[in-house]
CSV table of C-alpha atoms in Angstrom, one decimal:
chain,number,residue,atom,x,y,z
A,618,MET,CA,-34.7,2.5,-2.1
A,619,THR,CA,-36.2,-1.0,-2.0
A,620,ASN,CA,-36.0,-1.2,-5.8
A,621,GLU,CA,-32.4,0.0,-5.6
A,622,LEU,CA,-31.6,-2.8,-3.2
A,623,HIS,CA,-33.4,-5.3,-5.3
A,624,ILE,CA,-31.5,-4.3,-8.5
A,625,ALA,CA,-28.2,-4.2,-6.5
A,626,TYR,CA,-28.9,-7.7,-5.1
A,627,GLN,CA,-29.6,-9.1,-8.6
A,628,ILE,CA,-26.4,-7.5,-10.0
A,629,LYS,CA,-24.4,-8.9,-7.0
A,630,GLN,CA,-25.7,-12.4,-7.8
A,631,HIS,CA,-24.5,-12.1,-11.3
A,632,LEU,CA,-21.2,-10.7,-10.3
A,633,ASN,CA,-20.8,-13.6,-7.8
A,634,ASP,CA,-21.5,-16.0,-10.7
A,635,SER,CA,-18.8,-14.4,-12.7
A,636,LEU,CA,-16.3,-15.4,-10.0
A,637,ARG,CA,-16.9,-19.0,-10.7
A,638,THR,CA,-15.8,-18.7,-14.3
A,639,LEU,CA,-12.4,-17.1,-13.6
A,640,PRO,CA,-9.7,-18.8,-15.7
A,641,ALA,CA,-7.6,-21.3,-13.8
A,642,ASP,CA,-4.4,-19.4,-14.5
A,643,LYS,CA,-5.8,-16.3,-12.8
A,644,ILE,CA,-6.9,-18.3,-9.8
A,645,GLU,CA,-3.5,-19.9,-9.5
A,646,ARG,CA,-1.8,-16.5,-9.6
A,647,LEU,CA,-4.1,-15.1,-7.0
A,648,ARG,CA,-3.3,-18.1,-4.8
A,649,ALA,CA,0.4,-17.6,-5.3
A,650,ALA,CA,0.1,-14.0,-4.4
A,651,ARG,CA,-1.7,-14.9,-1.3
A,652,GLU,CA,1.0,-17.4,-0.3
A,653,ARG,CA,3.7,-14.7,-0.8
A,654,ALA,CA,1.7,-12.2,1.3
A,655,LEU,CA,1.4,-14.8,4.1
A,656,ALA,CA,5.1,-15.5,4.0
A,657,ASN,CA,5.7,-11.8,4.4
A,658,GLN,CA,3.4,-11.6,7.4
A,659,ARG,CA,5.4,-14.3,9.1
A,660,LYS,CA,8.7,-12.5,8.3
A,661,SER,CA,7.5,-9.0,9.5
A,662,ALA,CA,5.7,-10.3,12.6
A,663,GLY,CA,9.0,-11.0,14.4
A,664,VAL,CA,9.7,-13.8,16.8
A,665,GLN,CA,6.9,-14.7,19.2
A,666,LEU,CA,8.2,-15.5,22.7
A,667,ALA,CA,5.9,-17.6,24.8
A,668,GLY,CA,5.1,-16.1,28.2
A,669,THR,CA,6.0,-17.9,31.4
A,670,SER,CA,2.4,-18.6,32.2
A,671,GLY,CA,2.0,-20.3,28.8
A,672,THR,CA,-1.0,-18.1,27.9
A,673,GLY,CA,0.6,-14.8,27.1
A,674,SER,CA,3.3,-14.0,24.6
A,675,ILE,CA,5.7,-11.1,24.0
A,676,ASN,CA,6.2,-9.8,20.5
A,677,VAL,CA,9.8,-8.9,20.1
A,678,GLY,CA,8.9,-6.8,17.2
A,679,ASN,CA,7.4,-4.3,19.6
A,680,PHE,CA,10.8,-3.7,21.1
A,681,GLU,CA,12.4,-3.0,17.8
A,682,TRP,CA,13.3,0.6,18.9
A,683,LEU,CA,15.8,-1.0,21.4
A,684,GLY,CA,17.8,-2.1,18.4
A,685,HIS,CA,18.2,1.5,17.3
A,686,LEU,CA,18.8,2.8,20.8
A,687,VAL,CA,21.7,0.5,21.8
A,688,PRO,CA,24.2,1.7,19.1
A,689,VAL,CA,23.4,5.3,20.0
A,690,LEU,CA,24.0,4.7,23.6
A,691,LEU,CA,27.2,2.9,22.8
A,692,LEU,CA,28.4,5.7,20.7
A,693,ALA,CA,27.5,8.3,23.4
A,694,ALA,CA,29.4,6.2,26.1
A,695,GLY,CA,32.4,5.9,23.8
A,696,LEU,CA,32.6,9.7,23.2
A,697,ALA,CA,32.2,10.4,26.9
A,698,GLY,CA,35.0,7.9,27.7
A,699,MET,CA,37.3,9.5,25.1
A,700,SER,CA,36.7,12.9,26.5
A,701,TYR,CA,37.3,11.8,30.1
A,702,TRP,CA,40.5,10.0,29.1
A,703,HIS,CA,41.7,13.0,27.1
A,704,GLN,CA,41.1,15.4,30.1
A,705,ASN,CA,42.9,13.0,32.5
A,706,ASN,CA,45.9,12.8,30.2
A,707,ARG,CA,46.2,16.6,29.9
A,708,ALA,CA,46.0,16.9,33.7
A,709,GLU,CA,48.7,14.4,34.1
A,710,GLU,CA,50.9,16.1,31.5
A,711,ASN,CA,50.5,19.5,33.3
A,712,ALA,CA,51.3,17.9,36.6
A,713,ASP,CA,54.5,16.4,35.1
A,714,ILE,CA,55.6,19.8,33.7
A,715,ASP,CA,54.8,21.5,37.1
A,716,THR,CA,56.9,18.8,38.9
A,717,GLN,CA,59.8,19.1,36.5
A,718,MET,CA,59.8,22.9,36.9
A,719,LEU,CA,59.6,22.7,40.7
A,720,ILE,CA,62.4,20.2,41.0
A,721,ASP,CA,64.6,22.0,38.5
A,722,GLU,CA,67.8,23.8,39.7
A,723,LEU,CA,66.7,27.0,38.0
A,724,PRO,CA,64.2,29.2,39.9
A,725,LEU,CA,60.8,29.6,38.3
A,726,SER,CA,61.4,33.3,37.7
A,727,ALA,CA,64.2,32.4,35.3
A,728,TYR,CA,61.6,30.9,32.8
A,729,ALA,CA,59.8,34.2,32.8
A,730,ASP,CA,63.0,36.2,32.2
A,731,LYS,CA,63.4,37.1,28.5
A,732,GLY,CA,67.1,37.9,29.0
A,733,PHE,CA,67.7,34.5,30.4
A,734,ALA,CA,66.1,32.8,27.4
A,735,ALA,CA,68.2,34.9,25.0
A,736,TRP,CA,71.4,34.0,27.0
A,737,ILE,CA,70.6,30.3,26.8
A,738,LYS,CA,69.9,30.6,23.1
A,739,ARG,CA,73.2,32.4,22.4
A,740,GLY,CA,75.0,29.8,24.5
A,741,GLN,CA,73.7,27.0,22.3
A,742,GLU,CA,74.8,28.8,19.1
B,1120,MET,CA,-2.8,-9.8,16.1
B,1121,ALA,CA,-4.4,-11.7,13.2
B,1122,SER,CA,-3.2,-15.3,13.0
B,1123,PRO,CA,-1.8,-16.5,9.6
B,1124,LYS,CA,-4.9,-18.6,9.2
B,1125,GLU,CA,-7.2,-15.6,9.8
B,1126,LEU,CA,-5.2,-13.6,7.2
B,1127,SER,CA,-5.2,-16.5,4.8
B,1128,ASP,CA,-9.0,-17.0,5.1
B,1129,LEU,CA,-9.6,-13.3,4.6
B,1130,LEU,CA,-7.4,-13.1,1.5
B,1131,ALA,CA,-8.9,-16.3,0.1
B,1132,ASP,CA,-12.4,-14.9,0.6
B,1133,VAL,CA,-11.7,-11.5,-1.0
B,1134,GLU,CA,-9.1,-12.2,-3.7
B,1135,ARG,CA,-11.4,-13.0,-6.6
B,1136,ARG,CA,-13.7,-10.1,-5.9
B,1137,ALA,CA,-10.7,-7.9,-5.5
B,1138,PHE,CA,-9.3,-9.1,-8.8
B,1139,LYS,CA,-12.6,-8.4,-10.5
B,1140,GLN,CA,-12.9,-5.0,-8.9
B,1141,ALA,CA,-9.4,-4.1,-10.2
B,1142,VAL,CA,-10.3,-5.5,-13.7
B,1143,TYR,CA,-13.5,-3.4,-13.9
B,1144,ALA,CA,-11.4,-0.3,-12.9
B,1145,VAL,CA,-8.3,-0.7,-15.0
B,1146,ARG,CA,-9.6,-3.0,-17.8
B,1147,ASN,CA,-6.5,-5.1,-17.9
B,1148,ASP,CA,-6.1,-8.5,-16.3
B,1149,GLU,CA,-2.3,-8.3,-15.8
B,1150,SER,CA,-2.4,-4.9,-14.2
B,1151,ALA,CA,-5.4,-6.1,-12.0
B,1152,LEU,CA,-3.4,-9.1,-10.8
B,1153,ASP,CA,-0.4,-6.8,-10.0
B,1154,ILE,CA,-2.7,-4.5,-8.1
B,1155,VAL,CA,-4.3,-7.3,-6.0
B,1156,GLN,CA,-0.8,-8.8,-5.3
B,1157,ASP,CA,0.5,-5.4,-4.1
B,1158,ALA,CA,-2.5,-4.9,-1.9
B,1159,MET,CA,-2.2,-8.4,-0.4
B,1160,MET,CA,1.6,-7.8,0.3
B,1161,LYS,CA,1.0,-4.4,1.8
B,1162,LEU,CA,-1.8,-5.7,4.1
B,1163,ALA,CA,0.4,-8.6,5.3
B,1164,GLU,CA,3.6,-6.6,5.7
B,1165,LYS,CA,2.3,-3.4,7.2
B,1166,TYR,CA,-1.0,-4.4,8.9
B,1167,GLY,CA,-0.4,-8.1,9.6
B,1168,ASP,CA,-0.1,-7.3,13.3
B,1169,ARG,CA,-3.6,-5.7,13.5
B,1170,PRO,CA,-6.6,-7.5,14.9
B,1171,ALA,CA,-8.4,-9.8,12.4
B,1172,GLU,CA,-11.6,-7.8,12.5
B,1173,GLU,CA,-9.8,-4.7,11.2
B,1174,LEU,CA,-8.3,-6.4,8.2
B,1175,PRO,CA,-11.3,-6.5,5.7
B,1176,LEU,CA,-11.7,-2.7,5.8
B,1177,LEU,CA,-7.9,-2.1,5.7
B,1178,PHE,CA,-7.6,-4.4,2.7
B,1179,GLN,CA,-10.4,-2.5,0.8
B,1180,ARG,CA,-8.7,0.8,1.6
B,1181,ILE,CA,-5.3,-0.5,0.3
B,1182,LEU,CA,-6.9,-2.0,-2.8
B,1183,GLN,CA,-8.7,1.2,-3.7
B,1184,ASN,CA,-5.6,3.2,-3.1
B,1185,ALA,CA,-3.6,0.8,-5.3
B,1186,ILE,CA,-6.1,1.3,-8.1
B,1187,ARG,CA,-5.9,5.0,-7.8
B,1188,ASP,CA,-2.1,4.8,-7.8
B,1189,TRP,CA,-2.3,2.7,-11.0
B,1190,PHE,CA,-4.3,5.5,-12.7
B,1191,ARG,CA,-1.8,8.1,-11.5
B,1192,ARG,CA,1.1,6.2,-12.9
B,1193,THR,CA,-0.7,5.5,-16.1
B,1194,LYS,CA,-1.5,9.2,-16.5
B,1195,VAL,CA,2.1,10.2,-16.1
B,1196,ARG,CA,3.1,7.4,-18.5
B,1197,SER,CA,0.5,8.4,-21.1
B,1198,PHE,CA,1.6,12.0,-20.8
B,1199,TRP,CA,5.1,11.0,-22.0
B,1200,THR,CA,3.8,8.5,-24.5
B,1201,THR,CA,1.6,11.2,-26.1
B,1202,LEU,CA,4.5,13.6,-26.1
B,1203,PHE,CA,6.7,11.2,-28.0
B,1204,SER,CA,4.0,9.8,-30.3
B,1205,ASN,CA,2.8,13.1,-31.8
B,1206,MET,CA,4.8,12.1,-34.9
B,1207,ALA,CA,2.7,9.0,-35.4
B,1208,PRO,CA,-0.4,9.2,-37.7
B,1209,ALA,CA,-3.7,9.7,-35.9
B,1210,GLY,CA,-5.4,6.5,-34.7
B,1211,GLU,CA,-2.3,4.5,-34.4
B,1212,ALA,CA,-1.6,5.3,-30.8
B,1213,GLY,CA,-1.9,2.2,-28.6
B,1214,ASP,CA,-5.1,2.3,-26.8
B,1215,ASP,CA,-6.6,-0.3,-24.5
B,1216,PHE,CA,-10.1,1.0,-24.9
B,1217,ASP,CA,-11.5,0.2,-28.3
B,1218,PRO,CA,-14.2,2.7,-29.2
B,1219,LEU,CA,-15.8,0.1,-31.4
B,1220,GLU,CA,-16.6,-2.0,-28.3
B,1221,THR,CA,-18.8,0.8,-27.0
B,1222,LEU,CA,-20.4,1.4,-30.4
B,1223,GLU,CA,-21.1,-2.3,-30.7
B,1224,ALA,CA,-22.9,-2.4,-27.4
B,1225,GLN,CA,-25.0,0.7,-28.2
B,1226,ASP,CA,-26.0,-0.8,-31.6
B,1227,GLY,CA,-26.7,-4.1,-30.0
B,1228,SER,CA,-28.9,-2.6,-27.3
B,1229,LYS,CA,-31.6,-1.6,-29.8
B,1230,ALA,CA,-32.0,-5.1,-31.2
B,1231,ALA,CA,-31.5,-6.8,-27.9
B,1232,GLU,CA,-34.7,-5.4,-26.3
B,1233,SER,CA,-36.9,-7.9,-28.2
B,1234,ALA,CA,-34.5,-10.8,-27.8
B,1235,ALA,CA,-34.1,-10.7,-24.1
B,1236,ASP,CA,-35.3,-14.3,-23.6
B,1237,GLU,CA,-32.6,-15.5,-25.9
B,1238,VAL,CA,-29.8,-14.0,-23.9
B,1239,SER,CA,-28.0,-16.7,-22.0
B,1240,ARG,CA,-26.9,-16.3,-18.4
B,1241,ALA,CA,-23.3,-15.9,-19.5
B,1242,GLN,CA,-24.3,-13.1,-21.8
B,1243,ILE,CA,-26.1,-11.3,-19.1
B,1244,MET,CA,-23.1,-11.7,-16.9
B,1245,GLY,CA,-20.9,-10.3,-19.6
B,1246,ALA,CA,-23.3,-7.4,-20.2
B,1247,ILE,CA,-23.4,-6.6,-16.5
B,1248,GLU,CA,-19.7,-6.6,-16.3
B,1249,LYS,CA,-19.3,-4.3,-19.2
B,1250,GLU,CA,-21.8,-1.9,-17.8
B,1251,VAL,CA,-20.1,-2.0,-14.4
B,1252,GLU,CA,-16.8,-1.1,-16.2
B,1253,LYS,CA,-18.5,1.8,-17.9
B,1254,LEU,CA,-19.6,3.4,-14.6
B,1255,PRO,CA,-17.7,6.5,-13.4
B,1256,ALA,CA,-14.9,5.4,-11.1
B,1257,ARG,CA,-16.4,6.7,-7.8
B,1258,GLN,CA,-19.8,5.3,-8.5
B,1259,ARG,CA,-18.3,1.9,-9.3
B,1260,GLU,CA,-16.2,2.0,-6.2
B,1261,ALA,CA,-19.2,2.9,-4.0
B,1262,PHE,CA,-21.4,0.2,-5.6
B,1263,MET,CA,-18.7,-2.5,-5.3
B,1264,LEU,CA,-17.9,-1.7,-1.7
B,1265,ARG,CA,-21.5,-1.2,-0.6
B,1266,TYR,CA,-23.3,-4.1,-2.4
B,1267,TRP,CA,-20.6,-6.5,-3.4
B,1268,GLU,CA,-18.4,-6.3,-0.3
B,1269,GLU,CA,-21.5,-5.8,1.8
B,1270,MET,CA,-20.0,-2.9,3.7
B,1271,ASP,CA,-22.3,-0.5,5.5
B,1272,VAL,CA,-22.5,3.2,4.5
B,1273,ALA,CA,-20.1,4.3,7.2
B,1274,GLU,CA,-17.5,1.7,6.3
B,1275,THR,CA,-17.8,2.5,2.6
B,1276,ALA,CA,-17.4,6.2,3.4
B,1277,SER,CA,-14.3,5.5,5.4
B,1278,VAL,CA,-12.7,3.5,2.7
B,1279,MET,CA,-13.6,6.0,0.0
B,1280,GLY,CA,-12.6,9.0,2.1
B,1281,CYS,CA,-15.9,10.8,1.6
B,1282,SER,CA,-19.2,11.5,3.4
B,1283,GLU,CA,-21.9,9.0,4.0
B,1284,GLY,CA,-24.2,11.2,1.9
B,1285,SER,CA,-21.8,11.0,-1.0
B,1286,VAL,CA,-21.8,7.2,-0.7
B,1287,LYS,CA,-25.6,7.1,-0.8
B,1288,THR,CA,-25.6,9.3,-3.9
B,1289,HIS,CA,-22.9,7.3,-5.7
B,1290,CYS,CA,-24.7,4.0,-5.0
B,1291,SER,CA,-28.0,5.3,-6.1
B,1292,ARG,CA,-26.7,6.8,-9.3
B,1293,ALA,CA,-24.7,3.6,-10.1
B,1294,THR,CA,-27.7,1.3,-9.5
B,1295,HIS,CA,-30.0,3.5,-11.7
B,1296,ALA,CA,-27.4,3.8,-14.4
B,1297,LEU,CA,-26.9,0.0,-14.4
B,1298,ALA,CA,-30.6,-0.7,-14.4
B,1299,ILE,CA,-31.2,1.7,-17.4
B,1300,ALA,CA,-28.2,0.4,-19.4
B,1301,LEU,CA,-29.2,-3.2,-18.8
B,1302,LYS,CA,-32.8,-2.5,-19.6
B,1303,ALA,CA,-31.7,-1.0,-22.9
B,1304,LYS,CA,-30.0,-4.3,-23.7
B,1305,GLY,CA,-33.2,-6.2,-22.9
B,1306,ILE,CA,-32.1,-7.3,-19.5
B,1307,SER,CA,-34.5,-6.6,-16.7
B,1308,LEU,CA,-33.5,-7.2,-13.1
């Protein structure tokens, strides 16, 4: 085991030496890749809001799910509103029909009389 | 959450070793650079909000996965290339691994034994790198993580997704294979 560690250490030293001889263009490309990665961290980290105490901070990124929840809630509220308005409208229409029938000169039984409907139709012709 | 400076320091510390690790695995500088860049981007994008102390291990895991993904993609690509290049005469197929390189090294090893003293430091370095490249992938991965990245056995096992016993076996075999191959070239460590 000690021999293994000794060999591994020696190889490690040589491998570390090889890092110093990396071509400049490779080093530059690695640096550019690092810069791009860091820029990405800043983008994805979200906006940091300073806490009121000045020591804490709230990461808005943690409340990202709210952004998905709000449209869903708005859609549900819209559908509920439309359904309520539709029901209300139908109730009002029914009430109007009932009122018209009740204040009409004809008795209600006339509307249920098939013969009366046929007589009206013939009269129109 | 790791600060941009902590992330920057970590990447600056590991980037060259990561590049070399990728080169030893894929044997192509351009592909190795792409792999390291992808690993850096993924670490910053997906794990940039993790505590700084978790990042080295995460980076190694991402890097090793990126290397494995590269091999998977290459395998698929080479399957189609082979399929379409069956018409070409044997030996003309594009191949990054020149068999003459290996042959040369083997031939050289016989003569090199007596000329060990003449081998310069750069040549030793080159020989070591070549032998590291020749290691089986899992042995190289274990050796690099355990001895170059200085991870402990448990961390190495976690990155490699295997048992601690397997890590020890891979490391031991890798070290012995390297020692024997280098000795054959007249390089004693």
